[in-house]
Coordinates of C-alpha atoms in Angstrom, one line a residue:
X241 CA 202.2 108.6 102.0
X242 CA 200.3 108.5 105.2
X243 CA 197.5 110.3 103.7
X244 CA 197.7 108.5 100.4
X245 CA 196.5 105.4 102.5
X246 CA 193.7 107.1 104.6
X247 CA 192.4 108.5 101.1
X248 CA 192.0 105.0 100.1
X249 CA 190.5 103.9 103.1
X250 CA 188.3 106.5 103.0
X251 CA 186.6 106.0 99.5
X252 CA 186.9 101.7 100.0
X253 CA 184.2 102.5 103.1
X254 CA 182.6 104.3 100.6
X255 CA 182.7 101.9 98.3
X256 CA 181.7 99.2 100.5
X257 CA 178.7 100.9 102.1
X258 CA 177.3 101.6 98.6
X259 CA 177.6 97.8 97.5
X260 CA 175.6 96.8 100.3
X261 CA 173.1 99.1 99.7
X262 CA 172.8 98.2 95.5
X263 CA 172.9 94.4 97.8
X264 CA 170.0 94.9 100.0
X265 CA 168.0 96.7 97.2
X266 CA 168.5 93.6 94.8
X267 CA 167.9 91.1 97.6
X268 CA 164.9 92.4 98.6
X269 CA 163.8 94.2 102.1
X270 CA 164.1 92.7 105.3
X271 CA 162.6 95.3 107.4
X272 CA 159.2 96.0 106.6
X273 CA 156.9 98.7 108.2
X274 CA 153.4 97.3 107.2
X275 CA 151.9 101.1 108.0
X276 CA 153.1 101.5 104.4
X277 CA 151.0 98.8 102.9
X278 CA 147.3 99.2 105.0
X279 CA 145.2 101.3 103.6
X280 CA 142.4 102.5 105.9
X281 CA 138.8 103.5 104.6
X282 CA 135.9 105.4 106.2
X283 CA 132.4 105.1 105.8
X284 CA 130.0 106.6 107.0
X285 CA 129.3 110.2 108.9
X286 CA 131.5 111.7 111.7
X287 CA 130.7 110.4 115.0
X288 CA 129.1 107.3 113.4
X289 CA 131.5 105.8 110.7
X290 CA 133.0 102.7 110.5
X291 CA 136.9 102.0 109.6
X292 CA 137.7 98.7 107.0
X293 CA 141.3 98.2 106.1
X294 CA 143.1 96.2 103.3
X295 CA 146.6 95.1 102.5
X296 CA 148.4 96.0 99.2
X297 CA 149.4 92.5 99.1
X298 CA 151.5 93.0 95.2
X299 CA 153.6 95.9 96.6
X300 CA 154.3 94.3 99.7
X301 CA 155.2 90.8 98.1
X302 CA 157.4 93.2 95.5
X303 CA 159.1 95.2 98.0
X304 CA 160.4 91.9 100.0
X305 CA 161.3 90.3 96.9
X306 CA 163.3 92.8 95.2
X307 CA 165.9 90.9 92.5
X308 CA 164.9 87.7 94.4
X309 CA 165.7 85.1 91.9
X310 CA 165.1 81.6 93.9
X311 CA 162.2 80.0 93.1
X312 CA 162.0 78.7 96.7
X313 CA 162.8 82.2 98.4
X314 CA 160.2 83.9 96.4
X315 CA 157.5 81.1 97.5
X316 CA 157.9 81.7 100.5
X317 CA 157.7 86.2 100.3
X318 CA 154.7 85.0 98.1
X319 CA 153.3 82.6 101.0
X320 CA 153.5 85.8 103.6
X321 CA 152.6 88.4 101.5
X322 CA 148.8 86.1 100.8
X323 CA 148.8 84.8 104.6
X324 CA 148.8 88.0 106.7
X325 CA 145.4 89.1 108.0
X326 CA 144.3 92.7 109.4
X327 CA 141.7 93.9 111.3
X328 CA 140.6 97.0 113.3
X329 CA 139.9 96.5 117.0
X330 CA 137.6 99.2 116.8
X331 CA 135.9 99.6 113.5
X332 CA 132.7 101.7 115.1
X333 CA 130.9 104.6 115.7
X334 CA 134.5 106.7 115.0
X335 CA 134.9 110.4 114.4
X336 CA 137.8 112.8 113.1
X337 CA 140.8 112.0 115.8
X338 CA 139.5 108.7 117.0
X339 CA 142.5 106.4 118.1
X340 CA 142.0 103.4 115.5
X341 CA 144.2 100.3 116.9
X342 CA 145.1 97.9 113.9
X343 CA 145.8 94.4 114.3
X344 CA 148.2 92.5 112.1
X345 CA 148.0 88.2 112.1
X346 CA 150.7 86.3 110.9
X347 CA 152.7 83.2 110.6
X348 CA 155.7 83.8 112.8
X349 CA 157.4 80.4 111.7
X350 CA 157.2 82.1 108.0
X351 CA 158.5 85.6 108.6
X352 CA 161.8 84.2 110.6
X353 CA 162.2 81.1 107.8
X354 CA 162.3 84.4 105.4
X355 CA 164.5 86.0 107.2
X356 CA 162.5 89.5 107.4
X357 CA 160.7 91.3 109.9
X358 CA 157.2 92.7 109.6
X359 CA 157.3 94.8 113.0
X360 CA 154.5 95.3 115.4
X361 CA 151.4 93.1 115.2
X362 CA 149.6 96.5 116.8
X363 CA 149.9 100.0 115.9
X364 CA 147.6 102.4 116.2
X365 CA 146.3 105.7 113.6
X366 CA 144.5 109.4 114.2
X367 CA 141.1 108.9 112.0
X368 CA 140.7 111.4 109.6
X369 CA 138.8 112.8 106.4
X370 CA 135.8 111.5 107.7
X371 CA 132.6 113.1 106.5
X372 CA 130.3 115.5 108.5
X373 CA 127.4 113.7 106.9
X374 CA 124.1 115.0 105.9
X375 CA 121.2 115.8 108.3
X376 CA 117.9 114.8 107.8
X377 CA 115.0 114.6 108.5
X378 CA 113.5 111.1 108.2
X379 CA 110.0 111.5 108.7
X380 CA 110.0 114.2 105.6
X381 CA 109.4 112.2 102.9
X382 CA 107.7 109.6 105.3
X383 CA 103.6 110.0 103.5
X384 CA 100.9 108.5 106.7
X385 CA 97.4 108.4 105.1
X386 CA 94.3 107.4 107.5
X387 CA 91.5 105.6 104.9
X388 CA 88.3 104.5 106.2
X389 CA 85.7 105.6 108.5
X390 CA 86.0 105.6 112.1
X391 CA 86.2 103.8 114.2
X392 CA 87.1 101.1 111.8
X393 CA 89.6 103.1 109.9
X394 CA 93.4 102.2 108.8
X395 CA 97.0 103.7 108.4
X396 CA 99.3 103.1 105.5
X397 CA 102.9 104.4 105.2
X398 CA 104.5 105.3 102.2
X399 CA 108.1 106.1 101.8
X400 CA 109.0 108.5 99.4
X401 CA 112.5 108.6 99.6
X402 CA 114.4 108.8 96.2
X403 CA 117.9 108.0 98.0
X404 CA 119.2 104.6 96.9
X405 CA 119.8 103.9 100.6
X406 CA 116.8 105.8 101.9
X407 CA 114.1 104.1 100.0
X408 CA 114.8 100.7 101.1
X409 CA 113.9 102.0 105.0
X410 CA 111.1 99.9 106.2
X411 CA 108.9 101.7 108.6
X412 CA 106.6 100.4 111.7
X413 CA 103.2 101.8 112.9
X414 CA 102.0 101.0 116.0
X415 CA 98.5 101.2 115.3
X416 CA 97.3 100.2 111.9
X417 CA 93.5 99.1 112.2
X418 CA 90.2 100.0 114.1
X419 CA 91.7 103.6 114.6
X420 CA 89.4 106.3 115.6
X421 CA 88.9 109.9 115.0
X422 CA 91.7 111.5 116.4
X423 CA 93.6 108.8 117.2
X424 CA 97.3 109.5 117.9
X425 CA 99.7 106.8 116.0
X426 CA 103.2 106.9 116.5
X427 CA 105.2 105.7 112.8
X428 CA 108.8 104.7 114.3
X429 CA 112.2 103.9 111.7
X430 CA 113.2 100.4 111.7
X431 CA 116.8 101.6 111.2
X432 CA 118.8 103.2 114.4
X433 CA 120.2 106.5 114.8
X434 CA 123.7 104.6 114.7
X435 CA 122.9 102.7 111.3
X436 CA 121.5 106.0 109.7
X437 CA 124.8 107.4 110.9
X438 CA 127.0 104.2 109.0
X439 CA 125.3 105.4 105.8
X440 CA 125.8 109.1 105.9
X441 CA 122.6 110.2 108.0
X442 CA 122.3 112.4 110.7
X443 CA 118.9 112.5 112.5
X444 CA 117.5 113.6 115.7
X445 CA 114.3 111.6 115.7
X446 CA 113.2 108.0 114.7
X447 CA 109.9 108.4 115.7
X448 CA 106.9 110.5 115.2
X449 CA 103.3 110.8 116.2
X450 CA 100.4 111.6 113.4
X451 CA 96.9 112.5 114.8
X452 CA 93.7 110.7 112.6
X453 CA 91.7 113.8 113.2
X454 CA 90.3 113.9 109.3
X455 CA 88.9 110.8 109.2
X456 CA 85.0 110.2 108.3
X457 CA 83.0 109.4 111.2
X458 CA 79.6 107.1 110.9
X459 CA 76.2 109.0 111.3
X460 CA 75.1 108.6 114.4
X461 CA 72.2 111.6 114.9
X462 CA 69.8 111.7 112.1
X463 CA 70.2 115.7 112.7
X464 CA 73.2 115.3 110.7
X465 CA 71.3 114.5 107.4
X466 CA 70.4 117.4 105.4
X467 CA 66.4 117.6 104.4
X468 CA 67.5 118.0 100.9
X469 CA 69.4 114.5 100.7
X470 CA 66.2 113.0 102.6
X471 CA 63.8 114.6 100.0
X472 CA 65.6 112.7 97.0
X473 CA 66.1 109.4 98.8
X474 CA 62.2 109.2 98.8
X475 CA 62.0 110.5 94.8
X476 CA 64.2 107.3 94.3
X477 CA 62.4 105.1 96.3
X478 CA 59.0 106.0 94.4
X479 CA 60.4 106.0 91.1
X480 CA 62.2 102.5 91.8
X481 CA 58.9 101.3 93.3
X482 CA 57.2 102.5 89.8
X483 CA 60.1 101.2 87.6
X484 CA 60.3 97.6 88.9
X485 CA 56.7 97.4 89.0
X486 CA 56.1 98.1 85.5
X487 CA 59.0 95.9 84.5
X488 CA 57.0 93.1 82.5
X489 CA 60.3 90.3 83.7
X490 CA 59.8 91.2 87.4
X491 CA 56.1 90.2 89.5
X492 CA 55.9 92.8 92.4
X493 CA 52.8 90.6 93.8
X494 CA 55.2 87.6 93.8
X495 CA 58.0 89.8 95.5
X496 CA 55.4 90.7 97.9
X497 CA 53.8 87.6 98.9
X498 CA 56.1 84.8 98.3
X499 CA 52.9 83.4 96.6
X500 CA 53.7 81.5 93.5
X501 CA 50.0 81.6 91.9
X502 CA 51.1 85.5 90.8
X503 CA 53.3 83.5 88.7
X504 CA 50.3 82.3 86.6
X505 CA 48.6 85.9 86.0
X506 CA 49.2 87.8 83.0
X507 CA 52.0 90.6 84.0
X508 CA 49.7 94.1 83.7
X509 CA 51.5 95.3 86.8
X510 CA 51.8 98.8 87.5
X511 CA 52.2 101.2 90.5
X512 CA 49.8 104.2 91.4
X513 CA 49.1 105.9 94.4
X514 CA 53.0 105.9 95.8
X515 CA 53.8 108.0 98.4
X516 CA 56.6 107.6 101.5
X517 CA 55.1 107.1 104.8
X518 CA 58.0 107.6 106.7
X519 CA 61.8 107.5 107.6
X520 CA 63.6 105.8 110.3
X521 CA 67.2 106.2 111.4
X522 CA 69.0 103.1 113.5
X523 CA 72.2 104.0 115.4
X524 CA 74.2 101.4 117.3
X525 CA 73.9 101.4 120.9
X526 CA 77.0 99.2 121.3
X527 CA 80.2 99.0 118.9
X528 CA 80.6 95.3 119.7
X529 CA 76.8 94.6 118.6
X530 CA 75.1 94.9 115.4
X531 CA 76.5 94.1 112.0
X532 CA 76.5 98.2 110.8
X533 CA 76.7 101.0 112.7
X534 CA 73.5 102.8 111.1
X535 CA 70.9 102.1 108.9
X536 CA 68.2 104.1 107.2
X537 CA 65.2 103.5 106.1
X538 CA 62.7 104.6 103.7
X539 CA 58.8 103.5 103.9
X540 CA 56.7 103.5 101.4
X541 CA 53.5 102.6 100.4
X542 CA 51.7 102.0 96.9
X543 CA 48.7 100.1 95.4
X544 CA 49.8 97.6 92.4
X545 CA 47.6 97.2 89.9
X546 CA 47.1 93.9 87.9
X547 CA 43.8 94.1 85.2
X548 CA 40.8 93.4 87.9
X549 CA 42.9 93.3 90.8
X550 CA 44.6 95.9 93.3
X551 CA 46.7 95.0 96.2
X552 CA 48.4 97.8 98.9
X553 CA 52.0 96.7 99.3
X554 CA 54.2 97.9 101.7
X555 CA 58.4 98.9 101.1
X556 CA 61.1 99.1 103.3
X557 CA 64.2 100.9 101.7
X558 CA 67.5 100.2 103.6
X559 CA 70.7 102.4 103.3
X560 CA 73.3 101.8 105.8
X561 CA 76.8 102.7 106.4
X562 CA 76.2 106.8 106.1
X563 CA 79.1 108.6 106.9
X564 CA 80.3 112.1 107.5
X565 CA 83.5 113.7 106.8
X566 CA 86.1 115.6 108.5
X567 CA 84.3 118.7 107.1
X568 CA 80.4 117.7 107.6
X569 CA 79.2 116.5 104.2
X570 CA 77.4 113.3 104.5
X571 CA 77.2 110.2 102.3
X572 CA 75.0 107.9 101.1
X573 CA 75.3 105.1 99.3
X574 CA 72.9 104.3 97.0
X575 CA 74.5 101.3 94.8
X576 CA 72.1 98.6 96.0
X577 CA 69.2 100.3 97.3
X578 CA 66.5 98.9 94.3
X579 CA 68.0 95.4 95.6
X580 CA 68.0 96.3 99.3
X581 CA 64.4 96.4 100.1
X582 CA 61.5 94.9 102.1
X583 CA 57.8 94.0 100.5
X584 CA 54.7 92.8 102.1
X585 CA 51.0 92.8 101.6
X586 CA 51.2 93.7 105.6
X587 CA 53.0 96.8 107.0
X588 CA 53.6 95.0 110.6
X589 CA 56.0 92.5 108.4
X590 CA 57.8 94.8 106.6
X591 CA 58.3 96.9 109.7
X592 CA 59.5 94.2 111.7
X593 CA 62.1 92.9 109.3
X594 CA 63.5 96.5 109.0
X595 CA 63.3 98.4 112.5
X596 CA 61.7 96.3 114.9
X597 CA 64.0 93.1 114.5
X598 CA 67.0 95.7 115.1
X599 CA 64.9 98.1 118.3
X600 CA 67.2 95.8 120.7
X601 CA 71.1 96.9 119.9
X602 CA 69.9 100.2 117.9
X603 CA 68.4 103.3 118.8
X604 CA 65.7 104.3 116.4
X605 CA 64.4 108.0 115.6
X606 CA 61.9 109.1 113.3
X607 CA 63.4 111.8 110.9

C-alpha cells in the first residue's frame, strides 16, 4: 500500500512539473538572454573592420509574449521589445578574435513592471569571419599626365578605378602648375590607410612621387634649331611677302607707311626682288621678365612695285614660343605668322620694334 502511495506521488511531481512548463511556454518567457536576439555584422578587412549590431526585435517581442492574451500585458512586451537600444563599445579597427564589448540600454521601470528579466546590460563576443581583404595597390590605376612646356607646365590626375568604391577616391597633388622639367610631384590619397581598410582595402602606401622628366622645354640656344626648319621659315616668309602683296584687297605701301594717300592709288602692287636678310633668335634672360620666353625672327627685304613707282620695304617675321621635346624635335608655330609681322619703308624701325625694343631682358644671337 506504501508503495502504491509513493507511485502516485511520484508521477503527480511529474505531472505537476510538466504543467508548469506547458504554463511558462503559454505565458511567455521571463528570462531572456538577449545574446540570442543581437546579431553582429562585420565590415570591412581584418585588422581594419568595423562591428554594427541589430536587434531581432519580432522574435524577441514573440518569445516574451508567448500565449499572452492581455491587451495590456502584451503593450507593454511590445513597449520593451521597440525601446531597447544596442551598441558596440568598440566598433573599430577589429580583427578575427577581437574582444567586442556590447552594450544593451533599457527601461528598467518597464522590464520589472513586465515581470521579466533581460540579463546583463554588457556582454562581451570573440570577432570572427571577418575578411582578409584584398591588397592593392592604389596608385595602379592612379594615370599622372605632365601637359605643357616647362617651366610653365601642369599635372592632372586621373583615376581609373572601375571599383564602385574605388572610383569615387579623390586624389591631391602637391604641385599642379609652373612645374619644371624634372620636377618631382608627390600625388597623395585623400582616403587613410584605416578608411581603405573599412571598405575592404589593404595598402602599404598613400602616397607616391612622379618625376616630370618628359616634358617640352622652351628653345633657349638657337643651336637647337635645325638648318632645315630655318631654310623653310624664310620660303614662307618670301612667299607670304609675294602673296599679300599681290592681293588686290590688301595695300602693302599703306601696311608700310601708315600713309593713307596709298589708299588713293590704283592697286598694281606686286613683290620682286625678295630675299631674307637675316635671322635673329631672343631668349629670356630672366623668367620673371618678358612676356615669352623666345622669339624668332625672320628679316626680309623686297621692292613693291606700284605702275611708275618702286618702294624697298622692310619685314620683320615673328615666331615665338618654340619648344623642344623630351626627345629633341623642335616646334614651331606657324598659325599667325602672315599676321605677326613688322613693315617699314626704314629698316632701323622695323628692327627696333622686333629686336632692339626686346635687347634689354633677351639675349639675342644671329642664327
Amino acid at each position: 500500500m506504501k508503495n502504491k502511495t509513493i507511485k502516485w506521488i511520484g508521477l503527480g511531481a511529474i505531472c505537476i512539473s510538466v504543467l508548469l512548463i506547458i504554463v511558462f511556454l503559454m505565458a511567455g518567457k521571463s528570462n531572456i538572454d538577449m545574446k540570442d536576439y543581437i546579431t553582429i555584422q562585420y565590415m570591412g578587412a581584418n585588422g581594419y573592420a568595423t562591428a554594427d549590431c541589430q536587434i531581432n526585435r519580432e522574435k524577441l517581442y514573440s518569445d516574451i509574449a508567448g500565449d499572452e492574451k492581455d491587451i495590456e500585458q502584451l503593450k507593454l512586451y511590445k513597449d520593451i521589445s521597440e525601446s531597447i537600444k544596442v551598441h558596440i563599445d568598440n566598433p573599430n579597427m577589429l580583427s578575427n578574435g577581437d574582444k567586442v564589448v556590447v552594450q544593451l540600454e533599457y527601461s528598467e521601470e518597464l522590464v520589472k513592471n513586465a515581470k521579466i528579466k533581460l540579463g546583463n546590460k554588457q556582454f562581451s563576443v570573440k570577432a570572427k569571419g571577418i575578411n582578409e581583404g584584398q591588397n592593392i595597390d592604389i596608385f595602379s590605376m592612379v594615370e599622372v599626365t605632365f601637359a605643357g612646356v616647362s617651366p610653365q607646365a601642369y599635372a592632372v590626375v586621373q583615376n581609373n578605378w572601375q571599383d564602385t568604391y574605388l572610383s569615387t577616391l579623390s586624389f591631391s597633388i602637391d604641385k599642379s602648375t609652373n612645374i619644371t622639367k624634372d620636377d618631382v610631384i608627390t600625388v597623395h590619397c585623400d582616403a587613410d590607410v584605416e578608411t581603405l581598410g573599412k571598405h575592404g582595402f589593404i595598402i602599404d602606401k598613400t602616397e607616391q612621387k612622379y618625376k616630370a622628366d618628359k616634358l617640352s622645354t622652351y628653345v633657349t640656344d638657337s643651336a637647337d634649331i635645325d638648318k632645315n626648319k630655318l631654310d623653310l621659315l624664310k620660303t614662307m616668309c618670301k612667299e607670304a611677302i609675294v602673296d599679300m602683296t599681290k592681293d588686290t584687297t590688301f595695300r602693302m605701301m599703306y601696311k608700310a607707311t601708315g600713309n593713307s594717300d596709298y589708299l588713293y592709288k590704283p592697286n598694281n602692287e606686286y613683290a620682286e626682288n625678295v630675299s631674307v636678310t637675316g635671322v635673329q633668335f631672343l631668349s629670356r634672360k630672366n623668367a620673371a621678365e618678358g612676356l615669352n620666353d623666345n622669339y624668332l625672327y625672320i628679316l626680309c627685304e623686297a621692292d613693291i612695285v606700284n605702275e611708275d613707282e618702286n618702294n624697298k620695304v622692310y619685314f620683320g617675321f615673328e615666331f615665338t614660343q618654340i619648344y623642344k621635346t623630351f626627345d629633341g624635335e623642335v616646334h614651331i608655330v606657324t598659325d599667325n605668322y602672315k599676321k605677326s609681322y613688322i613693315c617699314s619703308t626704314q629698316y632701323d624701325d622695323m628692327y627696333k620694334k622686333c629686336v632692339q625694343s626686346k635687347s634689354d631682358m633677351y639675349d639675342v644671337k644671329d642664327c
